mmCIF file of C-alpha atoms and ligand atoms in Angstrom:
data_model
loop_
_atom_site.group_PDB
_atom_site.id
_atom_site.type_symbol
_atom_site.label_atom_id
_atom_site.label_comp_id
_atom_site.label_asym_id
_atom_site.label_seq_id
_atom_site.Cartn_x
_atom_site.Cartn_y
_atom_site.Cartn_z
ATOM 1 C CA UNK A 4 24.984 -77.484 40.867
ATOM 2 C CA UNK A 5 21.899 -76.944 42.674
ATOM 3 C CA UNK A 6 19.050 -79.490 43.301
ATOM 4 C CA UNK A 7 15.346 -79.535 44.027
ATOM 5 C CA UNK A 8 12.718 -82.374 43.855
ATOM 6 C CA UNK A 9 9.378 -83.242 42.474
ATOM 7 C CA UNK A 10 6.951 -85.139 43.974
ATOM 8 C CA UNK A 11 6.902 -88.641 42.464
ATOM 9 C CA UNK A 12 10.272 -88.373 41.561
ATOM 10 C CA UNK A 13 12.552 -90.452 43.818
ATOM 11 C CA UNK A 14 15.854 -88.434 43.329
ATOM 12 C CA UNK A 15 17.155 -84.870 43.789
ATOM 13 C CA UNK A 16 17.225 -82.803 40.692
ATOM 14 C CA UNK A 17 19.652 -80.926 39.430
ATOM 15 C CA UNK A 18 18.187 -77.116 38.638
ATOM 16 C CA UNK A 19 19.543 -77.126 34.785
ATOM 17 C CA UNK A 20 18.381 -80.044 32.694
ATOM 18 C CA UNK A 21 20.455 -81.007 29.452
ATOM 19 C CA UNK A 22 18.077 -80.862 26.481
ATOM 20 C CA UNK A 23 18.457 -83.695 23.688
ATOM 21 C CA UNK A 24 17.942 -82.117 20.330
ATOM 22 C CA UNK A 25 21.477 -81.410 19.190
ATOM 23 C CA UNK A 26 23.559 -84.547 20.217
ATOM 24 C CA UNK A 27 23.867 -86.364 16.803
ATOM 25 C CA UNK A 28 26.453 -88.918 17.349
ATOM 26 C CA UNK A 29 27.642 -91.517 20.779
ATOM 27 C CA UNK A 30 31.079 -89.022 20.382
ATOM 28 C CA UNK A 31 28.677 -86.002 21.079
ATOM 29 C CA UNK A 32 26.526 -87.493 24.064
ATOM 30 C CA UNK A 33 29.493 -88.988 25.273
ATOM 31 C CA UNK A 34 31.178 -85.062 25.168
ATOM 32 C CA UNK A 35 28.369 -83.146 26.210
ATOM 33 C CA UNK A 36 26.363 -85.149 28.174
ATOM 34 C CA UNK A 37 29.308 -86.741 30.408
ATOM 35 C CA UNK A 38 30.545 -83.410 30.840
ATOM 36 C CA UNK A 39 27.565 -82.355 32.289
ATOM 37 C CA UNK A 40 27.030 -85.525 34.735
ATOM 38 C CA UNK A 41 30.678 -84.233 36.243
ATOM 39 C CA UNK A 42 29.417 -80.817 36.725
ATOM 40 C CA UNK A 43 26.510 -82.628 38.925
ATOM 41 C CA UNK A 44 23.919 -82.270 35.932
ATOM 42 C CA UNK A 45 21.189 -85.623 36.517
ATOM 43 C CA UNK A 46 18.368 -84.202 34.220
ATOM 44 C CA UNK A 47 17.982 -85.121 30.581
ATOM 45 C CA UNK A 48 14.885 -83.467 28.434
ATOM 46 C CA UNK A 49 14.119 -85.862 25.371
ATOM 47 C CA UNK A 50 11.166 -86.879 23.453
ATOM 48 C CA UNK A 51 10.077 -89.773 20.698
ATOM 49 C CA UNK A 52 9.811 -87.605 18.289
ATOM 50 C CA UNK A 53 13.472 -85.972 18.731
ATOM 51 C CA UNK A 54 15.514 -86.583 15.405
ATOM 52 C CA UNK A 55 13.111 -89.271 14.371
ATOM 53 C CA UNK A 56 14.550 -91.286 17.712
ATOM 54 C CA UNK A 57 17.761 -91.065 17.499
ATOM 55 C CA UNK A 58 17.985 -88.489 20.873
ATOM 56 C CA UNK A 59 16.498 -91.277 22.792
ATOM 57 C CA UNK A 60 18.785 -94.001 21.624
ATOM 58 C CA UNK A 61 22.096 -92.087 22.134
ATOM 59 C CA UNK A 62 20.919 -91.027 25.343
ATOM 60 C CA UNK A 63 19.926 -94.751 26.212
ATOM 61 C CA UNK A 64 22.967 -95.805 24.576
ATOM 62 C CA UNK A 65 25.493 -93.708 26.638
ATOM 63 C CA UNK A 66 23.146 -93.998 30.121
ATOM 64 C CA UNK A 67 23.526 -97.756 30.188
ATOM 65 C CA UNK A 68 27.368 -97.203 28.688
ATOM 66 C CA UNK A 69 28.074 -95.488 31.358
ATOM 67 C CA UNK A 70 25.618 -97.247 34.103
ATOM 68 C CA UNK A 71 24.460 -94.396 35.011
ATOM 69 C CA UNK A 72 20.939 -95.210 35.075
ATOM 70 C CA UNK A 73 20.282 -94.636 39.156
ATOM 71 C CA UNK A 74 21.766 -91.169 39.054
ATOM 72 C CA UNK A 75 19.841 -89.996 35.875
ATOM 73 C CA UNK A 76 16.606 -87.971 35.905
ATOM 74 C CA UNK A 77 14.836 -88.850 32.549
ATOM 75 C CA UNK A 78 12.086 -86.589 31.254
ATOM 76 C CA UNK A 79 10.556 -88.793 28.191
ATOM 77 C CA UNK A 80 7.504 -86.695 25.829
ATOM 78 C CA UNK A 81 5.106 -88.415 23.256
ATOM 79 C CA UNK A 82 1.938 -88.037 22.192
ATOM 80 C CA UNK A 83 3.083 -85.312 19.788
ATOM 81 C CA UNK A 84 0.778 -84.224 16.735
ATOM 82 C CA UNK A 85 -0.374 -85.644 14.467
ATOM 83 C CA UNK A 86 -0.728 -88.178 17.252
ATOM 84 C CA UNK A 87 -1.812 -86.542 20.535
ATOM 85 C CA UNK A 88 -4.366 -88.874 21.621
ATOM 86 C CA UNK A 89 -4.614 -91.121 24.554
ATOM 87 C CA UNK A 90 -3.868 -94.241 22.520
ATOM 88 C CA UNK A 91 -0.443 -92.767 21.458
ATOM 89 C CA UNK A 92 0.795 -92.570 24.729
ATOM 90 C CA UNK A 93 0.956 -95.636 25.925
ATOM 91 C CA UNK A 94 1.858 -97.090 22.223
ATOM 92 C CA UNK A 95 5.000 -94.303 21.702
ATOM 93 C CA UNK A 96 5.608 -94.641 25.528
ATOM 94 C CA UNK A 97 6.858 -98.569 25.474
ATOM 95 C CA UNK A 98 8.949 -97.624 22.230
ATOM 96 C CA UNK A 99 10.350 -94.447 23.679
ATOM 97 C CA UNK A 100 11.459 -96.877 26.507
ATOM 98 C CA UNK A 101 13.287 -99.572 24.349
ATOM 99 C CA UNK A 102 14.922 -96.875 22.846
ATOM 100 C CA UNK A 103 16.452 -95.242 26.221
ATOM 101 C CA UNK A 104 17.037 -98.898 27.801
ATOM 102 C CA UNK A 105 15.171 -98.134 30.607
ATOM 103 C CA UNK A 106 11.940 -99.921 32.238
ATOM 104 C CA UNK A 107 10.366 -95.964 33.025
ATOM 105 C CA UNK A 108 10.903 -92.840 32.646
ATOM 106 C CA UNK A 109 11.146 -90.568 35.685
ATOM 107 C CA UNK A 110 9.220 -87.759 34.020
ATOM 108 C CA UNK A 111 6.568 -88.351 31.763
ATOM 109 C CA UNK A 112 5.364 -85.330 29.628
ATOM 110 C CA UNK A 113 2.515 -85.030 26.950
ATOM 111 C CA UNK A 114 4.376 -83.252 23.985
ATOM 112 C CA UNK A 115 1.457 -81.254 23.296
ATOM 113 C CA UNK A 116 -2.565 -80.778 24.447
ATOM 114 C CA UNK A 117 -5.446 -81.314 22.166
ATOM 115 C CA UNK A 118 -8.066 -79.459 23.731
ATOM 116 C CA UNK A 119 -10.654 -81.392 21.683
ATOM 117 C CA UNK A 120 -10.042 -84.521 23.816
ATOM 118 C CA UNK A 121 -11.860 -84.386 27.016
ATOM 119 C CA UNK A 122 -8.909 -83.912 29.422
ATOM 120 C CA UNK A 123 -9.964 -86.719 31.801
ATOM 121 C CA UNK A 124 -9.071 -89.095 28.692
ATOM 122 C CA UNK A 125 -5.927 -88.514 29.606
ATOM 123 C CA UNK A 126 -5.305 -88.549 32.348
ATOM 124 C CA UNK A 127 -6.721 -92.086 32.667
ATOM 125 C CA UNK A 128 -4.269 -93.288 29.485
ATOM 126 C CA UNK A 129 -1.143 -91.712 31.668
ATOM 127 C CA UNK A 130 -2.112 -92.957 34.891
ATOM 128 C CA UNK A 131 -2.553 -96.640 33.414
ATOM 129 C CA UNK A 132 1.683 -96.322 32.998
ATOM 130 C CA UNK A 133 1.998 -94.894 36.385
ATOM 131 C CA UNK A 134 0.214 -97.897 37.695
ATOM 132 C CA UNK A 135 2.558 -100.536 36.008
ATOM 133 C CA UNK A 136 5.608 -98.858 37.099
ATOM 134 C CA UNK A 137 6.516 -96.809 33.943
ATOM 135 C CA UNK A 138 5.812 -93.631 34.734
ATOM 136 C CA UNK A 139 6.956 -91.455 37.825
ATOM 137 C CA UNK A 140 5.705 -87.605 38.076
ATOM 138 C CA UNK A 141 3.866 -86.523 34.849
ATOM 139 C CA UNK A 142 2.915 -83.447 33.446
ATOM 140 C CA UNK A 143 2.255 -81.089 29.926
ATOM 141 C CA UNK A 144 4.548 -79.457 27.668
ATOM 142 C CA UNK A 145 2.633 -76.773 25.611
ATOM 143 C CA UNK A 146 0.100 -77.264 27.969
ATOM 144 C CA UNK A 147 -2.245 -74.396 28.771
ATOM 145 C CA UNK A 148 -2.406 -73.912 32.709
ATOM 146 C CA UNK A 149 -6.403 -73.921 33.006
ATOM 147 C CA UNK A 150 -5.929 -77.454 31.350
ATOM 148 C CA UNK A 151 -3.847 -78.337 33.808
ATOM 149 C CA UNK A 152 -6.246 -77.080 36.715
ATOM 150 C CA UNK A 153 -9.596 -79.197 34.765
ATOM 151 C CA UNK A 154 -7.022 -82.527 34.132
ATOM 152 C CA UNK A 155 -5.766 -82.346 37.846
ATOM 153 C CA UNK A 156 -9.078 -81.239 39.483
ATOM 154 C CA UNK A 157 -10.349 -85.208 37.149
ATOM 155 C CA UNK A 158 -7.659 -86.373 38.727
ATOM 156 C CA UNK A 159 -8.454 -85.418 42.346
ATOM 157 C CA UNK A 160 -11.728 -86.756 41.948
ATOM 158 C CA UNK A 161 -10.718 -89.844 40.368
ATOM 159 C CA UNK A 162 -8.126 -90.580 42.751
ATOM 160 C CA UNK A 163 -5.633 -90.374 40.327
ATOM 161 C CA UNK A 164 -2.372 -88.540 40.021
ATOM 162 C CA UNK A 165 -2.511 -85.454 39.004
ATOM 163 C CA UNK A 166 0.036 -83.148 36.287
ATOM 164 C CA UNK A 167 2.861 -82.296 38.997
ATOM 165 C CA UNK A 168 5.289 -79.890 36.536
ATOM 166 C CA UNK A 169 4.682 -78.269 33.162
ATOM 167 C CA UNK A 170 7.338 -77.721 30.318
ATOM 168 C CA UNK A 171 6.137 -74.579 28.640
ATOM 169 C CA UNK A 172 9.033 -71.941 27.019
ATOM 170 C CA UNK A 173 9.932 -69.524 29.713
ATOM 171 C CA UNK A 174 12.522 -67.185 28.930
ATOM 172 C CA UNK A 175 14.233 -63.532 30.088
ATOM 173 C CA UNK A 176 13.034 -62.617 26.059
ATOM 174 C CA UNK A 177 9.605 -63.378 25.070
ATOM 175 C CA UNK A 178 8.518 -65.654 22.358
ATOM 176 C CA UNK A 179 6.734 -62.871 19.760
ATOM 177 C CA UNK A 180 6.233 -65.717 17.348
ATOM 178 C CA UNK A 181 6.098 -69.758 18.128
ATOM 179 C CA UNK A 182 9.158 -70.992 17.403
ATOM 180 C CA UNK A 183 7.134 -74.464 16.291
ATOM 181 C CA UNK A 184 3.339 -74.755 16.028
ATOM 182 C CA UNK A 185 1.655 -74.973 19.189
ATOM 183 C CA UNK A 186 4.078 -73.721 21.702
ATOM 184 C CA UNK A 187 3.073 -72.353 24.805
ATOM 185 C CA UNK A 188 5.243 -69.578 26.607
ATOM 186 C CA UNK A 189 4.619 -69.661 30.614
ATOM 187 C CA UNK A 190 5.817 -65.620 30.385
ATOM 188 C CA UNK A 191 2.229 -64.180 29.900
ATOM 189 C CA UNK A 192 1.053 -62.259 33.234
ATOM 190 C CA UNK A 193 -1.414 -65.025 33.369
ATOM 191 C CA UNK A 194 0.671 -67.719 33.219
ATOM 192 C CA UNK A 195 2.882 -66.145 35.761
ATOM 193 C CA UNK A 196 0.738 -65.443 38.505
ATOM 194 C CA UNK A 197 -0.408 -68.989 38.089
ATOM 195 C CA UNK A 198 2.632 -70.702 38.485
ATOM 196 C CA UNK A 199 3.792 -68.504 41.578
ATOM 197 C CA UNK A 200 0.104 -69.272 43.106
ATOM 198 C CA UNK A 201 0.208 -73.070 42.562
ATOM 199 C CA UNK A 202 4.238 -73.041 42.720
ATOM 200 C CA UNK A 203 3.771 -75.663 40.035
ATOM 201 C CA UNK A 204 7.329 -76.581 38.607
ATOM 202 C CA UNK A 205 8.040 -75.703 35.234
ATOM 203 C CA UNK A 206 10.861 -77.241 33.233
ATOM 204 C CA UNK A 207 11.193 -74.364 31.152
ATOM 205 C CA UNK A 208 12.486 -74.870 27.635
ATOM 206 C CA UNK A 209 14.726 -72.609 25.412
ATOM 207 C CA UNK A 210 15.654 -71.033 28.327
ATOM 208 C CA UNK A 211 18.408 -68.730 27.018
ATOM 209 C CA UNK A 212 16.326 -67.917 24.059
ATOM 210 C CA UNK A 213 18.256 -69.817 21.737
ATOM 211 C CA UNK A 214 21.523 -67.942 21.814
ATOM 212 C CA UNK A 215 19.211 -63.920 22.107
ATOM 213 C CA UNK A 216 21.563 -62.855 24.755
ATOM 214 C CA UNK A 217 24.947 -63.633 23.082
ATOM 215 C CA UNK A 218 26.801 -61.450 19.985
ATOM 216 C CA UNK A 219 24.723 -63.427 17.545
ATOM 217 C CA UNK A 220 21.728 -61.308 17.906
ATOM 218 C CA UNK A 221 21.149 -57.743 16.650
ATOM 219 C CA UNK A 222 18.628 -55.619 15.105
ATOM 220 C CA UNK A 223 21.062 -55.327 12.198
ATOM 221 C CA UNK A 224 21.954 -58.889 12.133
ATOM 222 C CA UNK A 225 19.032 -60.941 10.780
ATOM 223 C CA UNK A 226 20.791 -63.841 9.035
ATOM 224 C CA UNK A 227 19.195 -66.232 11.542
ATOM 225 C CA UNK A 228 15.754 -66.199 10.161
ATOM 226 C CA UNK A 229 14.258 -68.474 13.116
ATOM 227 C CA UNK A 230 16.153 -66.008 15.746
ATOM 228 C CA UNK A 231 14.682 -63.608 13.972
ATOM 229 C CA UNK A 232 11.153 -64.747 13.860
ATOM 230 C CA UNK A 233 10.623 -65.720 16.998
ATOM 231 C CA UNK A 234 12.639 -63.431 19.280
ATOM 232 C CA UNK A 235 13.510 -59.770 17.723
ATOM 233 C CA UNK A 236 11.436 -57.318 18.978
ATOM 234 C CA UNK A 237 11.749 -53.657 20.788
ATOM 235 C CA UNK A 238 11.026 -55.258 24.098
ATOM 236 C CA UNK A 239 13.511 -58.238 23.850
ATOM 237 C CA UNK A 240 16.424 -55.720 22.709
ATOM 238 C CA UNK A 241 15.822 -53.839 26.013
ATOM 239 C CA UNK A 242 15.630 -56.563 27.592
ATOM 240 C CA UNK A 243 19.271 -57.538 26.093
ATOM 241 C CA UNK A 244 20.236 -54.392 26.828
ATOM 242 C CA UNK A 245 19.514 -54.412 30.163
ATOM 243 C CA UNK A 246 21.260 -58.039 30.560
ATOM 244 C CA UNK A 247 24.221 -56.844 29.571
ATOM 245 C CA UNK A 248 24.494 -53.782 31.446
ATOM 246 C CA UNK A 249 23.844 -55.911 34.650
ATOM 247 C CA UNK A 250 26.398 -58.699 33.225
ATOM 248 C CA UNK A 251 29.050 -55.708 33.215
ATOM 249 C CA UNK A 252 28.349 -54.931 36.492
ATOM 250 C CA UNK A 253 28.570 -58.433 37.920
ATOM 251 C CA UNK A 254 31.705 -59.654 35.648
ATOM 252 C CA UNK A 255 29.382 -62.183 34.255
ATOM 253 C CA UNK A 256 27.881 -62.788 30.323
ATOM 254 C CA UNK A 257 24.811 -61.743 29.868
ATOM 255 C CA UNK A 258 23.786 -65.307 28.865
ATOM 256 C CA UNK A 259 24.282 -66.042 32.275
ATOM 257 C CA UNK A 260 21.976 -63.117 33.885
ATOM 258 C CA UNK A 261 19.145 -64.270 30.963
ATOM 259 C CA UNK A 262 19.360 -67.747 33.160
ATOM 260 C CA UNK A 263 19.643 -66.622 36.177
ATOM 261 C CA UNK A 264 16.197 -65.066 35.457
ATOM 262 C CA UNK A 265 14.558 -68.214 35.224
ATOM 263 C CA UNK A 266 16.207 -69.712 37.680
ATOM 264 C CA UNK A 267 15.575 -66.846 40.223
ATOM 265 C CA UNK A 268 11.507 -67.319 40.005
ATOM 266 C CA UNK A 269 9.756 -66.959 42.547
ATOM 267 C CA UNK A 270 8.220 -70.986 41.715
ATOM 268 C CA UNK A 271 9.826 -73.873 41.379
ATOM 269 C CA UNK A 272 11.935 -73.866 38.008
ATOM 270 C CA UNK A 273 14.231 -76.333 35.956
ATOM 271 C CA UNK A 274 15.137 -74.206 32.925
ATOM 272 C CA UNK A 275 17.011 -76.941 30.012
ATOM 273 C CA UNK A 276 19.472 -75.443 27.860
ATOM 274 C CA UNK A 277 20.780 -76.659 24.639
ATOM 275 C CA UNK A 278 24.342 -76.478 24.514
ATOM 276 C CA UNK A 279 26.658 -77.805 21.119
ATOM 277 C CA UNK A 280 29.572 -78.244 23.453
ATOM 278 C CA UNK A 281 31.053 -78.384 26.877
ATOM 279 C CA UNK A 282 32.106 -74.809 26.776
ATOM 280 C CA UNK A 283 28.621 -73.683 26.610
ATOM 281 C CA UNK A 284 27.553 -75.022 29.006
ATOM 282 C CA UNK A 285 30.034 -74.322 31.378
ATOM 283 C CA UNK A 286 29.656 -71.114 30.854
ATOM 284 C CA UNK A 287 25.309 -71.559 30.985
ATOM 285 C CA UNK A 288 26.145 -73.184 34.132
ATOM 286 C CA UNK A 289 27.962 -69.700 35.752
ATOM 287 C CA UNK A 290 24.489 -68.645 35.740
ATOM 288 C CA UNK A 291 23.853 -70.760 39.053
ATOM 289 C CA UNK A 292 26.557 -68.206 40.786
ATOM 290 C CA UNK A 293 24.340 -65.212 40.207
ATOM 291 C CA UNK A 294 21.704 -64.328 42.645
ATOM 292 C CA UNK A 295 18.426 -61.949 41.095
ATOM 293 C CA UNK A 296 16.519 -60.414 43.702
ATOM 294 C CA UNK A 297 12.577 -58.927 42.915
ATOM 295 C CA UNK A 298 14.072 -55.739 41.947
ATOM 296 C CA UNK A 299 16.889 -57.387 39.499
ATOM 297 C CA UNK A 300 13.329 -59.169 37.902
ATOM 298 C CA UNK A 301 11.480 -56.467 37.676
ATOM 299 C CA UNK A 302 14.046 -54.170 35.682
ATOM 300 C CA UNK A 303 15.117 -57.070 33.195
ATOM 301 C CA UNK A 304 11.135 -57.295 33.075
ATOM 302 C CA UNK A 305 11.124 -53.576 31.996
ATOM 303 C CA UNK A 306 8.263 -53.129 34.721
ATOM 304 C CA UNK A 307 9.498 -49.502 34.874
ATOM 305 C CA UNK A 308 7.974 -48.956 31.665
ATOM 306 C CA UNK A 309 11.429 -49.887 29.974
HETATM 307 N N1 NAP B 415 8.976 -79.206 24.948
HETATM 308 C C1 NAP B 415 9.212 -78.574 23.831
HETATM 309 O O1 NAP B 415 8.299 -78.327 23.030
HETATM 310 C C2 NAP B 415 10.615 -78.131 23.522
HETATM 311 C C3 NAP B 415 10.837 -77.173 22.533
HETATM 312 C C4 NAP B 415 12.147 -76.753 22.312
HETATM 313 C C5 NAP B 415 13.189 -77.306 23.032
HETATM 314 N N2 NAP B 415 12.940 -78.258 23.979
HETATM 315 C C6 NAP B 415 14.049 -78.869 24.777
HETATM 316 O O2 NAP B 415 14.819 -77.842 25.323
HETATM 317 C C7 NAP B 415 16.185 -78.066 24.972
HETATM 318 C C8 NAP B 415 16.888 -76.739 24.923
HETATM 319 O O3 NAP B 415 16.250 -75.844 24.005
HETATM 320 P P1 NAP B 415 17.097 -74.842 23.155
HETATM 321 O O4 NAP B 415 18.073 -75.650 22.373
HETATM 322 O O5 NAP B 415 16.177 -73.943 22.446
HETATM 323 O O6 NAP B 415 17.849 -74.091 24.389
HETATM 324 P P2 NAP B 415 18.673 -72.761 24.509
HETATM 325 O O7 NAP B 415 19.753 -73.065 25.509
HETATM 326 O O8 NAP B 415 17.758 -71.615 24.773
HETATM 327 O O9 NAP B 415 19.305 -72.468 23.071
HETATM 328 C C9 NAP B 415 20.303 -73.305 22.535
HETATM 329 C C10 NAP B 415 21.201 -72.523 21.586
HETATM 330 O O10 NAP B 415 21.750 -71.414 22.284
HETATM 331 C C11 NAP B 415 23.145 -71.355 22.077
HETATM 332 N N3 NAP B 415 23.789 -71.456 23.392
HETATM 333 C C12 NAP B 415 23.446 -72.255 24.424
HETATM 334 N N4 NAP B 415 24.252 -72.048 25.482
HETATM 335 C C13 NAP B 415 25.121 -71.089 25.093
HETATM 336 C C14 NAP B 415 26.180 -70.415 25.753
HETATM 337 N N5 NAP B 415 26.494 -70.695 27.013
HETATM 338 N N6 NAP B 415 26.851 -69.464 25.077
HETATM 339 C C15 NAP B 415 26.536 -69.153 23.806
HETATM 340 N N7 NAP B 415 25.529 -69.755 23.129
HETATM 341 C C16 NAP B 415 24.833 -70.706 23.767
HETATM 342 C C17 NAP B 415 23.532 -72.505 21.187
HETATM 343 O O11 NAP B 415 23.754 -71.980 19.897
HETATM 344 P P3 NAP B 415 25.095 -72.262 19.047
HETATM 345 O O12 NAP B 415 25.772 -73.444 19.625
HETATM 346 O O13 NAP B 415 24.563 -72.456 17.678
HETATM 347 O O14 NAP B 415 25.909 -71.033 19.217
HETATM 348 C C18 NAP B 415 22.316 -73.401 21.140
HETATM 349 O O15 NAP B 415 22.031 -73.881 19.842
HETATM 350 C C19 NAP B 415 16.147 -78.890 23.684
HETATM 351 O O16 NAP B 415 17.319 -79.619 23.440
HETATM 352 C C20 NAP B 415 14.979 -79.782 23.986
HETATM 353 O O17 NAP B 415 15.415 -80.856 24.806
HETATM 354 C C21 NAP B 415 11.683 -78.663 24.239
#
């Protein structure tokens, strides 16, 4: 495993974080998530609203099982729609913390942004929970990055603390459609240049594109209607193509190239991945063995015109 920090975050981090969504059962955490904690995985990505709650209370349930609490990163989201406003926080905050067994999270991230809320609102309702001890770093997921720059320049002035990651989708294929309403992709140019500018850390989420780079994906194969949607295009196929010719070369899967692409960005990056079982990840994890230089980016990027 590798490891880098965050400020406001008391504990190295490993690089991949274990997303939440598809452990249903204390058997399942106890298989995935354990397996994970031996390969030196200490980040967990949940949120309140995963599977109505039940993500946080298995994870709870297993982290205090196994008293592993101290060598745990959690990343806790709320404030989802229909309830992004700065009251929610703080009210889905103290349940999302029963729930995982735990007196604060060690990431705090606002599920979503609702640009008709003056930004400054809240920041003040998240900084109240850093103040009590609930909350360490904090940040946006979905979050567009010139909201970021107007919450943390409130912040600045306020003497408050500021958004110190994001958790936007960032992936070797691009989103073409939102796989839910109001997701944000970090991929755009824009979005790009920003982060490598600011070096802001971004958790990114569907890293691997949600199974794009394995067999299950092909223009002829379109049983996977939310695959389908949101990831086949002419671009994204190159883009396979090109993982897989590099995977030959290197003796790796091409899964493991489309990670090492997030992980080799030139910013700080903590791509989660969603495996079903310990296989997968094991082999997501081989990505941390292959090394991308600018020129590996740039051809998987098809900035040769493709
Ligand atoms: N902040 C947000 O708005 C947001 C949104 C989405 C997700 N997330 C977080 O991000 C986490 C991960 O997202 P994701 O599930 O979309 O991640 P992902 O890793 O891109 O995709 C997961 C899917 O890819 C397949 N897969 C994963 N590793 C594999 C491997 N090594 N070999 C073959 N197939 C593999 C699995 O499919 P099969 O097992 O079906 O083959 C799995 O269902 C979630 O659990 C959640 O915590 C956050």
């Amino acid at each position: 495993m590798q490891y880098d920090s965050i400020d406001h975050v008391e504990k190295d981090i490993s690089r991949i974080f274990m997303g939440t969504m598809a452990a249903d059962s204390p058997e399942a955490a106890d298989r995935i998530y354990g397996h994970f904690l031996e390969n030196g995985g200490n980040g967990f990505d949940t949120a309140y609203i995963y599977r109505g709650g039940q993500s946080e209370e298995l994870l709870g349930e297993w982290v205090e099982r196994h008293d592993v609490r101290e060598q745990v990163v959690l990343l806790g989201k709320g404030a989802h729609p229909p309830h992004c406003n700065p009251d929610a926080i703080g009210r889905q905050l103290l349940e999302s913390l029963e729930r995982l067994r735990t007196d604060h999270v060690d990431i705090y991230m606002m599920h979503r942004d609702d640009q008709a809320v003056p930004v400054g609102e809240f920041v003040e309702a998240v900084n109240v929970h850093i103040g009590a001890g609930r909350v360490g770093a904090w940040g946006g997921s979905n979050w567009d990055f010139r909201r970021v720059d107007a919450a943390n320049a409130y912040a600045e002035e306020h003497g408050l603390q500021g958004l110190g990651a994001l958790s936007n989708n960032f992936s070797l294929a691009r989103m073409v459609r939102p796989v839910w309403d109001g997701c944000v992709a970090s991929s755009e140019p824009a979005y790009h240049r920003w982060h490598v500018r600011t070096q802001m850390p971004l958790i990114a989420w569907s890293s691997q594109a949600r199974g794009f780079f394995t067999d299950r994906a092909h223009p002829d194969k379109r049983s996977d209607e939310s695959l389908v949607r949101s990831w086949y295009s002419e671009d994204n196929f190159r883009r396979q193509a090109r993982a897989r010719e590099m995977a030959d070369r290197r003796g790796v899967e091409p899964i493991n190239i489309a990670l090492a692409y997030v992980l080799c960005q030139p910013f700080p990056t903590f791509p989660i991945i969603g495996p079903e079982n310990p296989d997968e990840t094991s082999s997501s994890l081989a990505a941390l063995e292959v090394e991308l230089g600018p020129e590996d980016l740039a051809y998987l990027d098809l900035e040769d015109g493709g």
